[in-house]
Coordinates of C-alpha atoms in Angstrom, one line a residue:
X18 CA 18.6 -76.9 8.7
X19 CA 15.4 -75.2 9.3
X20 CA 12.4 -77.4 9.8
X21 CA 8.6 -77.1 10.0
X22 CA 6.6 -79.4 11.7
X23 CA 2.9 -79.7 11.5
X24 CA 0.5 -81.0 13.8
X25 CA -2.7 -82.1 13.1
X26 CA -5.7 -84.5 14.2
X27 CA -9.5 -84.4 15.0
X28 CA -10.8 -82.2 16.8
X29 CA -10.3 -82.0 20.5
X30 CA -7.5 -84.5 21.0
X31 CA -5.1 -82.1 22.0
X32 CA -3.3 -81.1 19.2
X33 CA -2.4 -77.3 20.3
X34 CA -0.8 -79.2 23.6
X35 CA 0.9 -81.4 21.8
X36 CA 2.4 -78.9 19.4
X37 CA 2.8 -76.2 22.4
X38 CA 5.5 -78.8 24.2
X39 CA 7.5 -79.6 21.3
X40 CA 7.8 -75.4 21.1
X41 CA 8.5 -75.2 24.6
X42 CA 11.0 -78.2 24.2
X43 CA 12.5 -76.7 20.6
X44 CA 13.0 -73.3 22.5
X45 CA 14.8 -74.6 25.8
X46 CA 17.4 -76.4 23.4
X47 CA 18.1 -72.9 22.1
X48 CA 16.4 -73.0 19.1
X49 CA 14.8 -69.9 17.4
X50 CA 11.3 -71.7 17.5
X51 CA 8.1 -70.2 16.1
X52 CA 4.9 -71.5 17.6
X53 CA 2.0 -70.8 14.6
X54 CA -2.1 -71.3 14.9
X55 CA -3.7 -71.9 11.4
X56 CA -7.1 -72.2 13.9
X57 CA -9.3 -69.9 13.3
X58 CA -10.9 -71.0 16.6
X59 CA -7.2 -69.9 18.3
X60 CA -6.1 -71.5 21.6
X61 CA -2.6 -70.2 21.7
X62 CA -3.3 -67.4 23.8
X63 CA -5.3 -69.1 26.0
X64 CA -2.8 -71.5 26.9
X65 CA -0.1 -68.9 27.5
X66 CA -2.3 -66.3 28.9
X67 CA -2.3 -63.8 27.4
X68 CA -3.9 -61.7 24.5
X69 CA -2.2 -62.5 21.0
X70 CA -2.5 -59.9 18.0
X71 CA -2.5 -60.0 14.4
X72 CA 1.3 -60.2 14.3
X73 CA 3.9 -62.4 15.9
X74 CA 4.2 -62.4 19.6
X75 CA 7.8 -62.1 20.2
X76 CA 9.9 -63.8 23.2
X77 CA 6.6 -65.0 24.8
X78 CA 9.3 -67.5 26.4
X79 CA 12.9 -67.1 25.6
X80 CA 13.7 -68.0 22.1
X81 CA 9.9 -68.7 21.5
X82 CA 7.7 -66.4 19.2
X83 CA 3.9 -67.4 18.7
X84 CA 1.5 -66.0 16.0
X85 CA -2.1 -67.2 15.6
X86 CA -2.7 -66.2 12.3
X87 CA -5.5 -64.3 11.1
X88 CA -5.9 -64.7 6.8
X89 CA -7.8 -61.9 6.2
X90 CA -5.0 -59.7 7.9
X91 CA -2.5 -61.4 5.6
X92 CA -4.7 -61.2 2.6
X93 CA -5.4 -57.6 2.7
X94 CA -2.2 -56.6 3.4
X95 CA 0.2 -59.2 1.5
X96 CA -2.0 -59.5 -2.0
X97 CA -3.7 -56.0 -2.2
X98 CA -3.4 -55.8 -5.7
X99 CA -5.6 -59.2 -6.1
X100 CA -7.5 -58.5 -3.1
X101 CA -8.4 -54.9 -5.0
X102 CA -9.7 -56.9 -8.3
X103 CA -11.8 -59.5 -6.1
X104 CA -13.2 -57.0 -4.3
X105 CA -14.2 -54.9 -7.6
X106 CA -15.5 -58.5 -8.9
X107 CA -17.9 -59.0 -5.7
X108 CA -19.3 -55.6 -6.6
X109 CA -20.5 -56.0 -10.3
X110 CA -22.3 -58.9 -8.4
X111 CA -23.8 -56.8 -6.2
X112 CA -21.4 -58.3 -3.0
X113 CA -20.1 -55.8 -0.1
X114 CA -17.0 -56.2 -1.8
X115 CA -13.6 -56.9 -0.3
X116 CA -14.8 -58.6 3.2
X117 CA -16.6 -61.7 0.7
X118 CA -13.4 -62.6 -0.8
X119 CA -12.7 -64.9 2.8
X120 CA -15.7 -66.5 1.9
X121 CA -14.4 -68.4 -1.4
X122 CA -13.8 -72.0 -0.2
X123 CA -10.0 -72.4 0.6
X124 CA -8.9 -69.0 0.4
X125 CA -8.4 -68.5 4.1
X126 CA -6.0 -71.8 4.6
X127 CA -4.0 -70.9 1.4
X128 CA -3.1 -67.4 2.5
X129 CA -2.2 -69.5 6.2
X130 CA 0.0 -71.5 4.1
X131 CA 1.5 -68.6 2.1
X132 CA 2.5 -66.8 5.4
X133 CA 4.2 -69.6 6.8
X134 CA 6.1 -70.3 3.4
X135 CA 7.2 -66.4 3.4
X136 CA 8.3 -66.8 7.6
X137 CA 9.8 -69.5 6.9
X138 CA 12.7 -67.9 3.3
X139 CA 12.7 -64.5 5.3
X140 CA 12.6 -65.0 9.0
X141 CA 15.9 -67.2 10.9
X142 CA 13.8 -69.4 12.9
X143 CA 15.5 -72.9 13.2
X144 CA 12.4 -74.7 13.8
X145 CA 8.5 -73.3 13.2
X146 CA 5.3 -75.7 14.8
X147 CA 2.2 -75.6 13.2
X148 CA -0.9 -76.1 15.3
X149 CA -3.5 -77.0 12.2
X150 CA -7.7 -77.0 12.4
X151 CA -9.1 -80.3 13.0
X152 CA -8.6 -82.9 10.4
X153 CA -10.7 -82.0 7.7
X154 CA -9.6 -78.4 7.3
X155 CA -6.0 -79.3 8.1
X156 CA -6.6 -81.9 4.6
X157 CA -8.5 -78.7 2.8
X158 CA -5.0 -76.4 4.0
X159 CA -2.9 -78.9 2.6
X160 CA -4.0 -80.0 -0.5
X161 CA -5.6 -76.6 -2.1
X162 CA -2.0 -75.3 -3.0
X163 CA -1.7 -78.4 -5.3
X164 CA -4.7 -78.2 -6.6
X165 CA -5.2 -74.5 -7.2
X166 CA -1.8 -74.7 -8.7
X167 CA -2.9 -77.8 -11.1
X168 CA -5.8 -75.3 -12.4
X169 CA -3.8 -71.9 -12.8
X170 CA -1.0 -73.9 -14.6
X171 CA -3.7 -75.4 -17.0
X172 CA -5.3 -71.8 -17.1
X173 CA -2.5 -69.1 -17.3
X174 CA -0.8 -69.4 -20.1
X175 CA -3.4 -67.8 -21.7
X176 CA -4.4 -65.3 -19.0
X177 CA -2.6 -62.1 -20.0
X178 CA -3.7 -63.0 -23.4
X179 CA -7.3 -62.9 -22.3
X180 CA -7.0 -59.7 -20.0
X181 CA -5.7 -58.1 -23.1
X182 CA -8.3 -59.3 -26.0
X183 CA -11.4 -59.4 -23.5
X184 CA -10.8 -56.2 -20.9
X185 CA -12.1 -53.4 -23.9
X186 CA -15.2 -55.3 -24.3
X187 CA -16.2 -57.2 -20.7
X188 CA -17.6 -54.5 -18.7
X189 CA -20.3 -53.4 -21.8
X190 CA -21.1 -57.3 -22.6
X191 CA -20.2 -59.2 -19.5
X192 CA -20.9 -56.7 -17.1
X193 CA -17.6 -58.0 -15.0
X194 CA -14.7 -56.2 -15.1
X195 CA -11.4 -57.8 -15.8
X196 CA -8.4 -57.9 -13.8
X197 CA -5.7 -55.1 -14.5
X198 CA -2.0 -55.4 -15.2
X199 CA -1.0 -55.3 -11.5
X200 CA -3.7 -57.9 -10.1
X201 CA -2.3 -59.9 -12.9
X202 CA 1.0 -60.0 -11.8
X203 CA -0.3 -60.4 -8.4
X204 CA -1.5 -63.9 -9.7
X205 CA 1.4 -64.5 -11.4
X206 CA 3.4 -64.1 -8.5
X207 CA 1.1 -66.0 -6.2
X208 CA 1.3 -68.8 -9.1
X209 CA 5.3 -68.7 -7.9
X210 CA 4.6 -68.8 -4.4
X211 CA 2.7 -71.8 -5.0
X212 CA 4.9 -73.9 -6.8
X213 CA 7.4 -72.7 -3.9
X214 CA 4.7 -73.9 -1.5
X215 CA 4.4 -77.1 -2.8
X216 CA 7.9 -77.9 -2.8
X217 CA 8.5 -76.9 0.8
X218 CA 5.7 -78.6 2.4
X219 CA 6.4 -81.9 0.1
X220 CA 10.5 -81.7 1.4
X221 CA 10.9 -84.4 3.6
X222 CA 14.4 -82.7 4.9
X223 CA 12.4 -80.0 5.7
X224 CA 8.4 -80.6 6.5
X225 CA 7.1 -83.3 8.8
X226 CA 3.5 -84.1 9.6
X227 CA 2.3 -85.3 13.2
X228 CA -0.9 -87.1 13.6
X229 CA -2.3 -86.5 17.1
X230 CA -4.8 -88.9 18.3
X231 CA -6.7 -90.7 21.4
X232 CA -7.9 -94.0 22.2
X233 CA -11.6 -93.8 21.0
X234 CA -13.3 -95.5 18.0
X235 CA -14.0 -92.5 15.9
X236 CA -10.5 -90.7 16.3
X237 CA -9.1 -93.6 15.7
X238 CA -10.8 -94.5 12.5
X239 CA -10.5 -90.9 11.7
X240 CA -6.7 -90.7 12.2
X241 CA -6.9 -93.5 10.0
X242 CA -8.6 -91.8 7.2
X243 CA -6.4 -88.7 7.7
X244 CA -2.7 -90.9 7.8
X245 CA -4.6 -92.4 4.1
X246 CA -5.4 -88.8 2.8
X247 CA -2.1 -87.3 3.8
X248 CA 0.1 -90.4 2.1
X249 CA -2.2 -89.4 -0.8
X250 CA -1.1 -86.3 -1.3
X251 CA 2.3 -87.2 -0.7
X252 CA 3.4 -85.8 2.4
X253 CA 5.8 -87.1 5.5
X254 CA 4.0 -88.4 8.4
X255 CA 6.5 -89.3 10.8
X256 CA 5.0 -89.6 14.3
X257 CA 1.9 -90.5 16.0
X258 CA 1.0 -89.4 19.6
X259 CA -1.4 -90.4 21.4
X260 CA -3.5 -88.3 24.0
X261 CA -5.0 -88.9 27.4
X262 CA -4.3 -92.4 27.9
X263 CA -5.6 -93.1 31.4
X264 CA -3.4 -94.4 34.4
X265 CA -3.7 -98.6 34.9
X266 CA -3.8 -98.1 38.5
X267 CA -6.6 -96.1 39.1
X268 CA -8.4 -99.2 41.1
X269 CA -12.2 -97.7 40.2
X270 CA -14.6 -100.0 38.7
X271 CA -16.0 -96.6 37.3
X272 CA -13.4 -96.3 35.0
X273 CA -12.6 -100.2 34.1
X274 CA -13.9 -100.4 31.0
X275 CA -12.4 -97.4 29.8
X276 CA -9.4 -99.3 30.6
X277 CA -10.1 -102.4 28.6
X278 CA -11.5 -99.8 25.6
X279 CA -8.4 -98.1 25.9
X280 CA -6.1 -100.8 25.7
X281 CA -8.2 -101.8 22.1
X282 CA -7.8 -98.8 20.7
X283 CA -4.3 -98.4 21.7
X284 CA -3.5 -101.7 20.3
X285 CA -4.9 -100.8 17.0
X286 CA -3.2 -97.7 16.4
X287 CA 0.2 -99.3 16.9
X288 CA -1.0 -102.1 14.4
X289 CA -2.2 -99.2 11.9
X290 CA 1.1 -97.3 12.2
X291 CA 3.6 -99.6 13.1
X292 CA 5.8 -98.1 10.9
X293 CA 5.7 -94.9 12.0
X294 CA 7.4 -93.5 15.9
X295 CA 3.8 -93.6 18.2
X296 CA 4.4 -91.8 21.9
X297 CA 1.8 -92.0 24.8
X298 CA 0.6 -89.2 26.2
X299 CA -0.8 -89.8 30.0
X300 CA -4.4 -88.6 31.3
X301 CA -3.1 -85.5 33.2
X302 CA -5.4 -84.4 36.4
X303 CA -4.3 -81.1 35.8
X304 CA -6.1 -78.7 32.5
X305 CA -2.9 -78.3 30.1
X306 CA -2.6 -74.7 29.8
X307 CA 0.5 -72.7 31.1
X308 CA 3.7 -73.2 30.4
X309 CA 4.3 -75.3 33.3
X310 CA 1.8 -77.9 32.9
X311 CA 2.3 -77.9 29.1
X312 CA 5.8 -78.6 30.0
X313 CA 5.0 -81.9 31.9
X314 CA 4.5 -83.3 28.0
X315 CA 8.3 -82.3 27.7
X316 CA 9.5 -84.1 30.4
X317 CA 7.4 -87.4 30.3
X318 CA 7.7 -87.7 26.5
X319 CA 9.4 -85.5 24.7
X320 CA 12.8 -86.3 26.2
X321 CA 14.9 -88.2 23.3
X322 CA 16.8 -86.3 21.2
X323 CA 15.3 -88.2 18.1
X324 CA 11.8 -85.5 18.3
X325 CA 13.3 -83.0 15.6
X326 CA 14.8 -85.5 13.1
X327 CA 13.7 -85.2 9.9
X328 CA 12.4 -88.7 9.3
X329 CA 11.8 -90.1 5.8
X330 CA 9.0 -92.8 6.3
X331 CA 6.1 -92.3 4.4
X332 CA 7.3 -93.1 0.6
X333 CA 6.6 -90.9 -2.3
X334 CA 4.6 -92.1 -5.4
X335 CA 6.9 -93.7 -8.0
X336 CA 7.3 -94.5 -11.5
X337 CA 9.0 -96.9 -13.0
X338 CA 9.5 -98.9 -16.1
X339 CA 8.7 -102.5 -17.0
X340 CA 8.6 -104.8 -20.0
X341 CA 5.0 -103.4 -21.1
X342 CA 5.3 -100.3 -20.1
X343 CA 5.5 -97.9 -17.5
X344 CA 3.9 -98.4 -13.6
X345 CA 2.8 -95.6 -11.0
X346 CA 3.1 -96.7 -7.8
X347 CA 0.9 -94.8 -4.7
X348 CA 1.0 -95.5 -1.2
X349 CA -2.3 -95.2 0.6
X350 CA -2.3 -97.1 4.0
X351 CA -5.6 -97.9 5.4
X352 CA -7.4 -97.4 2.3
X353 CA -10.3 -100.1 0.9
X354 CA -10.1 -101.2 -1.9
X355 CA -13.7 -101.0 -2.9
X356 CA -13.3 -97.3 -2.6
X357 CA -10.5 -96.0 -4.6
X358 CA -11.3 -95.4 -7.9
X359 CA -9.2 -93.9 -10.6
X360 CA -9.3 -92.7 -14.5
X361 CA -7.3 -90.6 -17.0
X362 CA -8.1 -87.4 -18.1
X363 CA -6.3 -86.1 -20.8
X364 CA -2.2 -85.6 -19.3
X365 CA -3.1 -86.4 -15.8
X366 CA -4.4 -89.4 -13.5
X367 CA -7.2 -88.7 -11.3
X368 CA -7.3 -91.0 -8.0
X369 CA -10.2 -90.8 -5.4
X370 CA -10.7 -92.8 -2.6
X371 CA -13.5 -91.3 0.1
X372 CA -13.8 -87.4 -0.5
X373 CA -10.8 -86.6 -1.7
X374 CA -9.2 -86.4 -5.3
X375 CA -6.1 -85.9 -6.6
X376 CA -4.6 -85.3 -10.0
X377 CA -1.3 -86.2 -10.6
X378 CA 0.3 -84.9 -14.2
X379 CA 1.8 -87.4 -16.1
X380 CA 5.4 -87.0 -17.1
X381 CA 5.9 -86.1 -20.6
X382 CA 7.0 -89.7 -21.7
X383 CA 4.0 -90.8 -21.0
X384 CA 1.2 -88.9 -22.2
X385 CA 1.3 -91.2 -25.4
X386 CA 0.6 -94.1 -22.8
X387 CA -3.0 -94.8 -21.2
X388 CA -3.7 -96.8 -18.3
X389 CA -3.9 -100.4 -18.8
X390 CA -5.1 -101.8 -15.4
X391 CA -4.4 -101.4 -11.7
X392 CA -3.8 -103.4 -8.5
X393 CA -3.9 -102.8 -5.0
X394 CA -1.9 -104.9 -2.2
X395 CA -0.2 -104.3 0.5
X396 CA -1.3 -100.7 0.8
X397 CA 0.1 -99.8 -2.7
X398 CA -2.4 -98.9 -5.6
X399 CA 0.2 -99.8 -8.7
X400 CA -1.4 -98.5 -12.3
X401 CA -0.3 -100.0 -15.4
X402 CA 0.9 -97.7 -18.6
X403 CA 0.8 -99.4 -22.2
X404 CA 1.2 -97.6 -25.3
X405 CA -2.1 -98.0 -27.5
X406 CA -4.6 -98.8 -25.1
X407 CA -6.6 -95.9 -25.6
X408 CA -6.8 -95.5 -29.5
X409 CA -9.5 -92.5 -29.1
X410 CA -7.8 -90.7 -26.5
X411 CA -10.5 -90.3 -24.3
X412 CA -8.8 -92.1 -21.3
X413 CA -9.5 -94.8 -19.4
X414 CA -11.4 -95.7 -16.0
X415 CA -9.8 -98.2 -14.2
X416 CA -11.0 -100.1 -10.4
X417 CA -8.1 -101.2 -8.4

């Protein structure tokens, strides 16, 4: 079966290495392996050597194509229609036009996304590694596909419908100018791809996501953070590597207590994802950028055959049904209590813990239910459905 895995972490801990060897490993086992930068700060090239373009690299090592993406390519030339209409929209305003439509917040890391959806139904590559941003835009790339798709599903239905009633009369009163019938089914179509998206990245027999980390306080408590977020939004985190973990026999006092920090921090990220494969990475004297020093990662860790499993650990949110009612069951490791907080809103729940929020629609059976109360233990926020608990239908806030 064909698999993508993505890689992702904070920033500078190595991520494009790590992600580089398990291409490089993928590819000598024969495997039509694509090796893709969502970066806009690309390193691919750099650690091949060479100059990438716009398109994929092909046989940069046998059976190993790389591609570091560039969005606005893709936009312009995959969605002109819609690209056509934003640009027309940017111009009412008095914008430049086309080149502004990168600048709406997410639009770059969802046409990433779409690309690697499309590469992944049209092209036969048996395995395709994703080498993300750092954390924060990684979590941005991920979850806007869910979210964009939560609004244009509330939203669309009555699109066309609004085109058709409002185009004769928005230019003269609104001065904006509505889409067409093409842009429109532009939309519709990326609507599609969406839902497509969503489905792919959230298949665990298909998608896994890779937390790459080293031993310091912040990327540890970061990687923390992240492994919370990405459990949130329901995806498969199924290994944890961590970077640069000095030699214990160096013998210099210099670099003792790096040691004994080290050893801390290594300590707690086995503690903090215990359930979850964790590899070393060693301190390397050599930069990691070639094929052969890239391959040392290959050799002194990638060597079971268990890398490219598709591993189901991370659990997805559940319902199920009890003598009062109904329970939702979310699994957000690492999280504090104190800061998840959680409400209805009309046919969906909305959850937020830190900076991040997601809605999650209700099943039809329940949107006559409203939340009742919640509890969180054992990493596991569990919300409570009873039937006439909200009589004005206003929905309910709730604190775990």
């Amino acid at each position: 079966m064909k698999r993508i895995y993505i890689f992702t972490g904070k920033g500078g801990v190595g991520k494009s290495s790590v992600a580089t060897a398990h291409a490089i490993k993928s590819a000598g086992e024969g495997k039509a392996t694509l090796l893709v930068s969502t970066d806009m700060a690309h390193n691919l090239g750099d650690i091949f050597g060479r100059k990438l373009g716009k398109t994929v690299e092909k046989n940069v090592l046998p059976n190993l194509d790389v591609y570091e993406i560039d969005p606005e390519y893709v936009m312009q030339n995959d969605f002109p229609a819609v690209m056509e209409y934003l640009g027309k929209l940017f111009a009412e305003f008095g914008e430049p036009g086309l080149q502004n439509v990168g600048m709406l917040p997410g639009m770059e890391e969802l046409f990433s996304l779409l690309k690697i959806a499309d590469i992944y139904k049209k092209e036969n590559y048996d395995c395709i590694m994703v080498d993300c941003a750092p954390t924060g835009e990684t979590l941005s790339l991920l979850k806007f596909p869910e979210l964009l798709s939560w609004y244009m599903e509330k939203f669309f239905p009555i699109g066309k419908v609004g085109v058709r009633v409002l185009a004769p009369i928005s230019k003269a009163a609104f001065k904006v100018e509505m889409p067409n019938k093409y842009a429109m089914n532009d939309i519709e179509k990326m609507y599609l791809k969406l839902v497509q998206l969503q489905e792919l990245l959230k298949d665990r027999e298909i998608t896994s996501v890779r937390i790459v980390a080293i031993p310091e306080k912040m990327v540890v408590e970061e990687t923390k953070r992240n492994y919370m977020y990405l459990n949130l939004y329901n995806f498969n985190v199924d290994g944890v590597y961590i970077n640069r973990i000095l030699p214990t026999e160096l013998g210099n006092v210099f670099f003792s207590r790096w040691l004994v920090l080290q050893k801390k921090y290594i300590t707690q990220l086995k503690e903090c994802f215990g359930a979850l494969p964790v590899y070393e990475i060693p301190w390397y004297q050599e930069e990691l950028k070639g094929e052969a020093a890239v391959r040392r990662i290959v050799e002194d860790v990638l060597d079971g055959e268990e890398i490219f499993a598709a591993r189901h650990i991370t659990e997805r949110e559940s319902f199920r049904q009890t003598e009062e009612g109904y329970e939702l069951e979310v699994f957000l490791p690492c999280a504090r209590k104190e800061e998840i907080d959680l409400y209805q809103a009309a046919t969906d729940i909305v959850i937020k813990t830190g900076n991040f929020k997601r809605n999650i629609p209700l099943p039809n059976l329940l949107r006559s239910y409203s939340v009742a109360g919640a509890r969180f233990q054992e990493d596991r926020l569990c919300i409570r459905f009873e039937k006439g608990s909200d009589e004005d239908g206003q929905g309910n806030d709730a604190k775990a």
